[in-house]
Amino acid sequence: MSDVEERSSSSSSVSSQQPANEVTIRMPRRVDHTYHDYANYRVDLLRPSDPDYTAFHGGNRKSANNFPAKLHSILSNSEYGHIIRWMPHGRAWKIFNKDLMVSEVIPKYWGQTKYESFSRQLSGWGFKRLHQAGPDFRAYYHECFLRGLPFLTKLMKRVAATNQGKLLPHPDGEPNFYSIDIRCPLPDSAD
């Protein structure tokens, strides 16, 4: 689909003040980086009427072994720190050695050998990539994926495919995790 589409009027009684063909310019779709910080999420305060209640009380038993839970476990394992690790603020993570990620980590945890499959899983679970210049460049984040808080992965769900194409990066809209960390620090230690 192109950015400019022409719509023609199918009506035979077109007013002389309206053009027969309208030109609509589509603005590019950008990544939405709206961020809600779940660092202080309190499971103990959930009531049965809350939408998140079943995720923690008798919800999906597979959530302990789903893609985000496995990824959180890998990031919490110092054995893989030279390959993949949390950023200092704990709200994003980065792959530092893609080749070792593909040859050692991905096959062990997901039984596949293609980075593209891993990348599709990240998109499917709602992870977003950071494009702003700085230490977090090319890091990934999800608001329910925080260092030291693995229980939050139970809130993550696969996102529905929109079939509207790839979103454009939007560096100016990205959250500043370093300033968020000053206001609300995460645990330093691994889970």
PDB file of C-alpha atoms in Angstrom:
ATOM      1  CA  MET A   1       0.000   0.000   0.000  1.00  0.00           C
ATOM      2  CA  SER A   2       1.464   3.394  -0.928  1.00  0.00           C
ATOM      3  CA  ASP A   3       1.575   6.497   1.237  1.00  0.00           C
ATOM      4  CA  VAL A   4      -0.649   8.330  -1.201  1.00  0.00           C
ATOM      5  CA  GLU A   5      -3.968   6.847  -2.183  1.00  0.00           C
ATOM      6  CA  GLU A   6      -6.497   8.204  -4.575  1.00  0.00           C
ATOM      7  CA  ARG A   7     -10.156   7.797  -3.820  1.00  0.00           C
ATOM      8  CA  SER A   8     -12.542   8.413  -6.643  1.00  0.00           C
ATOM      9  CA  SER A   9     -16.106   9.390  -6.146  1.00  0.00           C
ATOM     10  CA  SER A  10     -18.554   6.777  -7.321  1.00  0.00           C
ATOM     11  CA  SER A  11     -21.499   9.130  -7.145  1.00  0.00           C
ATOM     12  CA  SER A  12     -22.762  10.579 -10.422  1.00  0.00           C
ATOM     13  CA  SER A  13     -24.000  13.729  -8.713  1.00  0.00           C
ATOM     14  CA  VAL A  14     -20.663  15.206  -7.629  1.00  0.00           C
ATOM     15  CA  SER A  15     -20.877  18.787  -6.440  1.00  0.00           C
ATOM     16  CA  SER A  16     -18.892  21.248  -8.507  1.00  0.00           C
ATOM     17  CA  GLN A  17     -17.216  22.479  -5.310  1.00  0.00           C
ATOM     18  CA  GLN A  18     -15.735  19.049  -4.488  1.00  0.00           C
ATOM     19  CA  PRO A  19     -12.980  17.517  -6.586  1.00  0.00           C
ATOM     20  CA  ALA A  20     -13.825  14.239  -8.292  1.00  0.00           C
ATOM     21  CA  ASN A  21     -10.668  12.645  -6.853  1.00  0.00           C
ATOM     22  CA  GLU A  22      -9.351  13.232  -3.351  1.00  0.00           C
ATOM     23  CA  VAL A  23      -5.731  12.634  -2.409  1.00  0.00           C
ATOM     24  CA  THR A  24      -5.118  11.325   1.091  1.00  0.00           C
ATOM     25  CA  ILE A  25      -1.614  11.431   2.517  1.00  0.00           C
ATOM     26  CA  ARG A  26      -0.939   8.757   5.084  1.00  0.00           C
ATOM     27  CA  MET A  27       1.414   9.627   7.893  1.00  0.00           C
ATOM     28  CA  PRO A  28       3.989   6.911   8.652  1.00  0.00           C
ATOM     29  CA  ARG A  29       3.075   4.637  11.556  1.00  0.00           C
ATOM     30  CA  ARG A  30       5.602   4.936  14.364  1.00  0.00           C
ATOM     31  CA  VAL A  31       6.389   2.756  17.351  1.00  0.00           C
ATOM     32  CA  ASP A  32       4.326   3.821  20.374  1.00  0.00           C
ATOM     33  CA  HIS A  33       6.698   4.075  23.335  1.00  0.00           C
ATOM     34  CA  THR A  34       4.063   4.922  25.950  1.00  0.00           C
ATOM     35  CA  TYR A  35       5.581   3.450  29.115  1.00  0.00           C
ATOM     36  CA  HIS A  36       3.894   2.454  32.384  1.00  0.00           C
ATOM     37  CA  ASP A  37       6.367   1.514  35.100  1.00  0.00           C
ATOM     38  CA  TYR A  38       5.451  -1.753  36.842  1.00  0.00           C
ATOM     39  CA  ALA A  39       8.337  -1.620  39.318  1.00  0.00           C
ATOM     40  CA  ASN A  40       5.964  -1.186  42.274  1.00  0.00           C
ATOM     41  CA  TYR A  41       3.245  -3.570  41.064  1.00  0.00           C
ATOM     42  CA  ARG A  42       1.669  -5.237  44.097  1.00  0.00           C
ATOM     43  CA  VAL A  43       0.329  -8.737  43.461  1.00  0.00           C
ATOM     44  CA  ASP A  44      -0.798  -9.033  47.083  1.00  0.00           C
ATOM     45  CA  LEU A  45      -3.307  -6.201  46.567  1.00  0.00           C
ATOM     46  CA  LEU A  46      -5.091  -7.814  43.612  1.00  0.00           C
ATOM     47  CA  ARG A  47      -8.773  -8.648  44.075  1.00  0.00           C
ATOM     48  CA  PRO A  48     -10.636 -11.421  42.226  1.00  0.00           C
ATOM     49  CA  SER A  49     -12.419  -8.734  40.190  1.00  0.00           C
ATOM     50  CA  ASP A  50      -9.104  -7.330  38.868  1.00  0.00           C
ATOM     51  CA  PRO A  51      -8.252  -8.378  35.286  1.00  0.00           C
ATOM     52  CA  ASP A  52      -4.721  -9.492  36.302  1.00  0.00           C
ATOM     53  CA  TYR A  53      -5.903 -11.677  39.209  1.00  0.00           C
ATOM     54  CA  THR A  54      -6.087 -14.947  37.240  1.00  0.00           C
ATOM     55  CA  ALA A  55      -2.522 -14.528  35.935  1.00  0.00           C
ATOM     56  CA  PHE A  56      -1.276 -14.960  39.501  1.00  0.00           C
ATOM     57  CA  HIS A  57      -4.015 -17.128  41.049  1.00  0.00           C
ATOM     58  CA  GLY A  58      -4.788 -20.212  39.009  1.00  0.00           C
ATOM     59  CA  GLY A  59      -4.195 -18.630  35.626  1.00  0.00           C
ATOM     60  CA  ASN A  60      -2.257 -20.029  32.705  1.00  0.00           C
ATOM     61  CA  ARG A  61       0.141 -22.702  33.979  1.00  0.00           C
ATOM     62  CA  LYS A  62       2.306 -22.290  30.878  1.00  0.00           C
ATOM     63  CA  SER A  63       3.261 -18.735  31.881  1.00  0.00           C
ATOM     64  CA  ALA A  64       6.094 -20.028  34.083  1.00  0.00           C
ATOM     65  CA  ASN A  65       7.703 -21.579  31.020  1.00  0.00           C
ATOM     66  CA  ASN A  66       6.727 -19.132  28.272  1.00  0.00           C
ATOM     67  CA  PHE A  67       9.141 -17.164  26.100  1.00  0.00           C
ATOM     68  CA  PRO A  68       9.413 -14.102  28.414  1.00  0.00           C
ATOM     69  CA  ALA A  69       9.928 -16.283  31.514  1.00  0.00           C
ATOM     70  CA  LYS A  70      12.759 -18.208  29.822  1.00  0.00           C
ATOM     71  CA  LEU A  71      14.337 -14.971  28.591  1.00  0.00           C
ATOM     72  CA  HIS A  72      14.150 -13.475  32.104  1.00  0.00           C
ATOM     73  CA  SER A  73      15.857 -16.588  33.476  1.00  0.00           C
ATOM     74  CA  ILE A  74      18.664 -16.285  30.897  1.00  0.00           C
ATOM     75  CA  LEU A  75      19.219 -12.607  31.721  1.00  0.00           C
ATOM     76  CA  SER A  76      19.353 -13.465  35.418  1.00  0.00           C
ATOM     77  CA  ASN A  77      22.055 -16.076  34.807  1.00  0.00           C
ATOM     78  CA  SER A  78      25.537 -14.506  35.010  1.00  0.00           C
ATOM     79  CA  GLU A  79      26.871 -17.382  32.867  1.00  0.00           C
ATOM     80  CA  TYR A  80      25.470 -15.578  29.810  1.00  0.00           C
ATOM     81  CA  GLY A  81      26.513 -12.040  30.818  1.00  0.00           C
ATOM     82  CA  HIS A  82      29.070 -11.813  28.017  1.00  0.00           C
ATOM     83  CA  ILE A  83      26.315 -12.617  25.489  1.00  0.00           C
ATOM     84  CA  ILE A  84      23.133 -10.991  26.791  1.00  0.00           C
ATOM     85  CA  ARG A  85      22.522  -8.852  29.886  1.00  0.00           C
ATOM     86  CA  TRP A  86      20.385  -6.246  31.584  1.00  0.00           C
ATOM     87  CA  MET A  87      21.192  -2.586  31.081  1.00  0.00           C
ATOM     88  CA  PRO A  88      22.316  -0.823  34.316  1.00  0.00           C
ATOM     89  CA  HIS A  89      18.805   0.520  35.053  1.00  0.00           C
ATOM     90  CA  GLY A  90      17.219  -2.952  34.707  1.00  0.00           C
ATOM     91  CA  ARG A  91      14.350  -1.886  32.440  1.00  0.00           C
ATOM     92  CA  ALA A  92      15.942  -2.943  29.153  1.00  0.00           C
ATOM     93  CA  TRP A  93      18.390  -5.602  27.996  1.00  0.00           C
ATOM     94  CA  LYS A  94      20.790  -6.017  25.140  1.00  0.00           C
ATOM     95  CA  ILE A  95      22.460  -8.757  23.125  1.00  0.00           C
ATOM     96  CA  PHE A  96      26.219  -8.122  23.104  1.00  0.00           C
ATOM     97  CA  ASN A  97      27.293 -11.128  21.034  1.00  0.00           C
ATOM     98  CA  LYS A  98      24.726 -12.178  18.430  1.00  0.00           C
ATOM     99  CA  ASP A  99      26.836 -15.096  17.133  1.00  0.00           C
ATOM    100  CA  LEU A 100      27.119 -16.702  20.585  1.00  0.00           C
ATOM    101  CA  MET A 101      23.442 -15.984  21.218  1.00  0.00           C
ATOM    102  CA  VAL A 102      22.585 -17.988  18.087  1.00  0.00           C
ATOM    103  CA  SER A 103      25.054 -20.806  18.668  1.00  0.00           C
ATOM    104  CA  GLU A 104      24.736 -21.287  22.464  1.00  0.00           C
ATOM    105  CA  VAL A 105      21.662 -19.714  24.024  1.00  0.00           C
ATOM    106  CA  ILE A 106      18.854 -19.924  21.450  1.00  0.00           C
ATOM    107  CA  PRO A 107      19.288 -23.665  20.705  1.00  0.00           C
ATOM    108  CA  LYS A 108      19.554 -24.553  24.406  1.00  0.00           C
ATOM    109  CA  TYR A 109      16.406 -22.713  25.500  1.00  0.00           C
ATOM    110  CA  TRP A 110      14.211 -22.671  22.394  1.00  0.00           C
ATOM    111  CA  GLY A 111      15.467 -25.513  20.219  1.00  0.00           C
ATOM    112  CA  GLN A 112      16.018 -23.315  17.186  1.00  0.00           C
ATOM    113  CA  THR A 113      19.073 -21.943  15.429  1.00  0.00           C
ATOM    114  CA  LYS A 114      17.833 -18.840  13.657  1.00  0.00           C
ATOM    115  CA  TYR A 115      18.058 -15.358  15.088  1.00  0.00           C
ATOM    116  CA  GLU A 116      15.100 -14.308  12.905  1.00  0.00           C
ATOM    117  CA  SER A 117      12.829 -16.741  14.795  1.00  0.00           C
ATOM    118  CA  PHE A 118      14.016 -15.311  18.107  1.00  0.00           C
ATOM    119  CA  SER A 119      13.418 -11.787  16.800  1.00  0.00           C
ATOM    120  CA  ARG A 120       9.866 -12.698  15.711  1.00  0.00           C
ATOM    121  CA  GLN A 121       9.199 -14.038  19.204  1.00  0.00           C
ATOM    122  CA  LEU A 122      10.351 -10.715  20.685  1.00  0.00           C
ATOM    123  CA  SER A 123       7.942  -8.817  18.431  1.00  0.00           C
ATOM    124  CA  GLY A 124       5.156 -11.289  19.122  1.00  0.00           C
ATOM    125  CA  TRP A 125       5.481 -10.754  22.866  1.00  0.00           C
ATOM    126  CA  GLY A 126       5.477  -6.960  22.541  1.00  0.00           C
ATOM    127  CA  PHE A 127       9.149  -6.160  23.125  1.00  0.00           C
ATOM    128  CA  LYS A 128      10.218  -2.843  21.611  1.00  0.00           C
ATOM    129  CA  ARG A 129      13.675  -1.850  20.421  1.00  0.00           C
ATOM    130  CA  LEU A 130      15.405   1.380  21.375  1.00  0.00           C
ATOM    131  CA  HIS A 131      16.927   3.456  18.569  1.00  0.00           C
ATOM    132  CA  GLN A 132      18.023   6.609  20.381  1.00  0.00           C
ATOM    133  CA  ALA A 133      21.793   7.156  20.432  1.00  0.00           C
ATOM    134  CA  GLY A 134      23.390   6.318  23.766  1.00  0.00           C
ATOM    135  CA  PRO A 135      24.075   3.307  25.984  1.00  0.00           C
ATOM    136  CA  ASP A 136      20.631   1.768  25.362  1.00  0.00           C
ATOM    137  CA  PHE A 137      20.948   1.863  21.562  1.00  0.00           C
ATOM    138  CA  ARG A 138      19.615  -1.434  20.132  1.00  0.00           C
ATOM    139  CA  ALA A 139      18.396  -2.638  23.541  1.00  0.00           C
ATOM    140  CA  TYR A 140      14.928  -4.180  23.980  1.00  0.00           C
ATOM    141  CA  TYR A 141      12.299  -3.467  26.616  1.00  0.00           C
ATOM    142  CA  HIS A 142       8.771  -4.324  27.735  1.00  0.00           C
ATOM    143  CA  GLU A 143       7.035  -2.581  30.614  1.00  0.00           C
ATOM    144  CA  CYS A 144       6.361  -5.940  32.345  1.00  0.00           C
ATOM    145  CA  PHE A 145       9.911  -7.221  31.873  1.00  0.00           C
ATOM    146  CA  LEU A 146      12.058  -5.812  34.686  1.00  0.00           C
ATOM    147  CA  ARG A 147      15.247  -7.028  36.358  1.00  0.00           C
ATOM    148  CA  GLY A 148      14.598  -8.780  39.679  1.00  0.00           C
ATOM    149  CA  LEU A 149      10.830  -9.014  39.101  1.00  0.00           C
ATOM    150  CA  PRO A 150      10.282 -12.244  37.126  1.00  0.00           C
ATOM    151  CA  PHE A 151       6.685 -12.603  38.328  1.00  0.00           C
ATOM    152  CA  LEU A 152       5.720  -9.695  36.057  1.00  0.00           C
ATOM    153  CA  THR A 153       6.241 -11.911  32.991  1.00  0.00           C
ATOM    154  CA  LYS A 154       2.895 -13.520  33.921  1.00  0.00           C
ATOM    155  CA  LEU A 155       1.230 -10.272  32.829  1.00  0.00           C
ATOM    156  CA  MET A 156       2.734 -10.495  29.335  1.00  0.00           C
ATOM    157  CA  LYS A 157       0.591 -11.741  26.485  1.00  0.00           C
ATOM    158  CA  ARG A 158       1.285 -12.328  22.822  1.00  0.00           C
ATOM    159  CA  VAL A 159       0.205  -9.330  20.775  1.00  0.00           C
ATOM    160  CA  ALA A 160      -2.214  -9.735  17.893  1.00  0.00           C
ATOM    161  CA  ALA A 161      -0.744  -9.317  14.429  1.00  0.00           C
ATOM    162  CA  THR A 162      -1.965  -6.163  12.715  1.00  0.00           C
ATOM    163  CA  ASN A 163      -0.812  -6.979   9.165  1.00  0.00           C
ATOM    164  CA  GLN A 164      -0.197  -3.279   8.611  1.00  0.00           C
ATOM    165  CA  GLY A 165       3.526  -3.494   7.989  1.00  0.00           C
ATOM    166  CA  LYS A 166       6.569  -2.554   9.974  1.00  0.00           C
ATOM    167  CA  LEU A 167       6.434   0.440  12.304  1.00  0.00           C
ATOM    168  CA  LEU A 168       9.032   3.177  11.903  1.00  0.00           C
ATOM    169  CA  PRO A 169      11.395   3.819  14.816  1.00  0.00           C
ATOM    170  CA  HIS A 170      10.519   6.851  16.937  1.00  0.00           C
ATOM    171  CA  PRO A 171      13.636   7.721  18.993  1.00  0.00           C
ATOM    172  CA  ASP A 172      12.202  11.014  20.265  1.00  0.00           C
ATOM    173  CA  GLY A 173       9.305   9.165  21.909  1.00  0.00           C
ATOM    174  CA  GLU A 174      11.440   6.578  23.700  1.00  0.00           C
ATOM    175  CA  PRO A 175      11.420   6.474  27.515  1.00  0.00           C
ATOM    176  CA  ASN A 176      14.505   7.627  29.412  1.00  0.00           C
ATOM    177  CA  PHE A 177      15.088   4.659  31.696  1.00  0.00           C
ATOM    178  CA  TYR A 178      17.985   6.347  33.495  1.00  0.00           C
ATOM    179  CA  SER A 179      15.750   9.142  34.787  1.00  0.00           C
ATOM    180  CA  ILE A 180      13.012   6.631  35.683  1.00  0.00           C
ATOM    181  CA  ASP A 181      15.610   4.604  37.602  1.00  0.00           C
ATOM    182  CA  ILE A 182      16.541   7.639  39.698  1.00  0.00           C
ATOM    183  CA  ARG A 183      12.903   8.041  40.776  1.00  0.00           C
ATOM    184  CA  CYS A 184      12.149   4.329  41.128  1.00  0.00           C
ATOM    185  CA  PRO A 185      15.207   2.016  41.250  1.00  0.00           C
ATOM    186  CA  LEU A 186      14.901  -1.726  40.666  1.00  0.00           C
ATOM    187  CA  PRO A 187      16.623  -4.458  42.699  1.00  0.00           C
ATOM    188  CA  ASP A 188      20.335  -4.734  41.873  1.00  0.00           C
ATOM    189  CA  SER A 189      20.715  -8.455  42.332  1.00  0.00           C
ATOM    190  CA  ALA A 190      19.627 -11.272  40.071  1.00  0.00           C
ATOM    191  CA  ASP A 191      16.342 -13.004  40.887  1.00  0.00           C
TER     192      ASP A 191
END
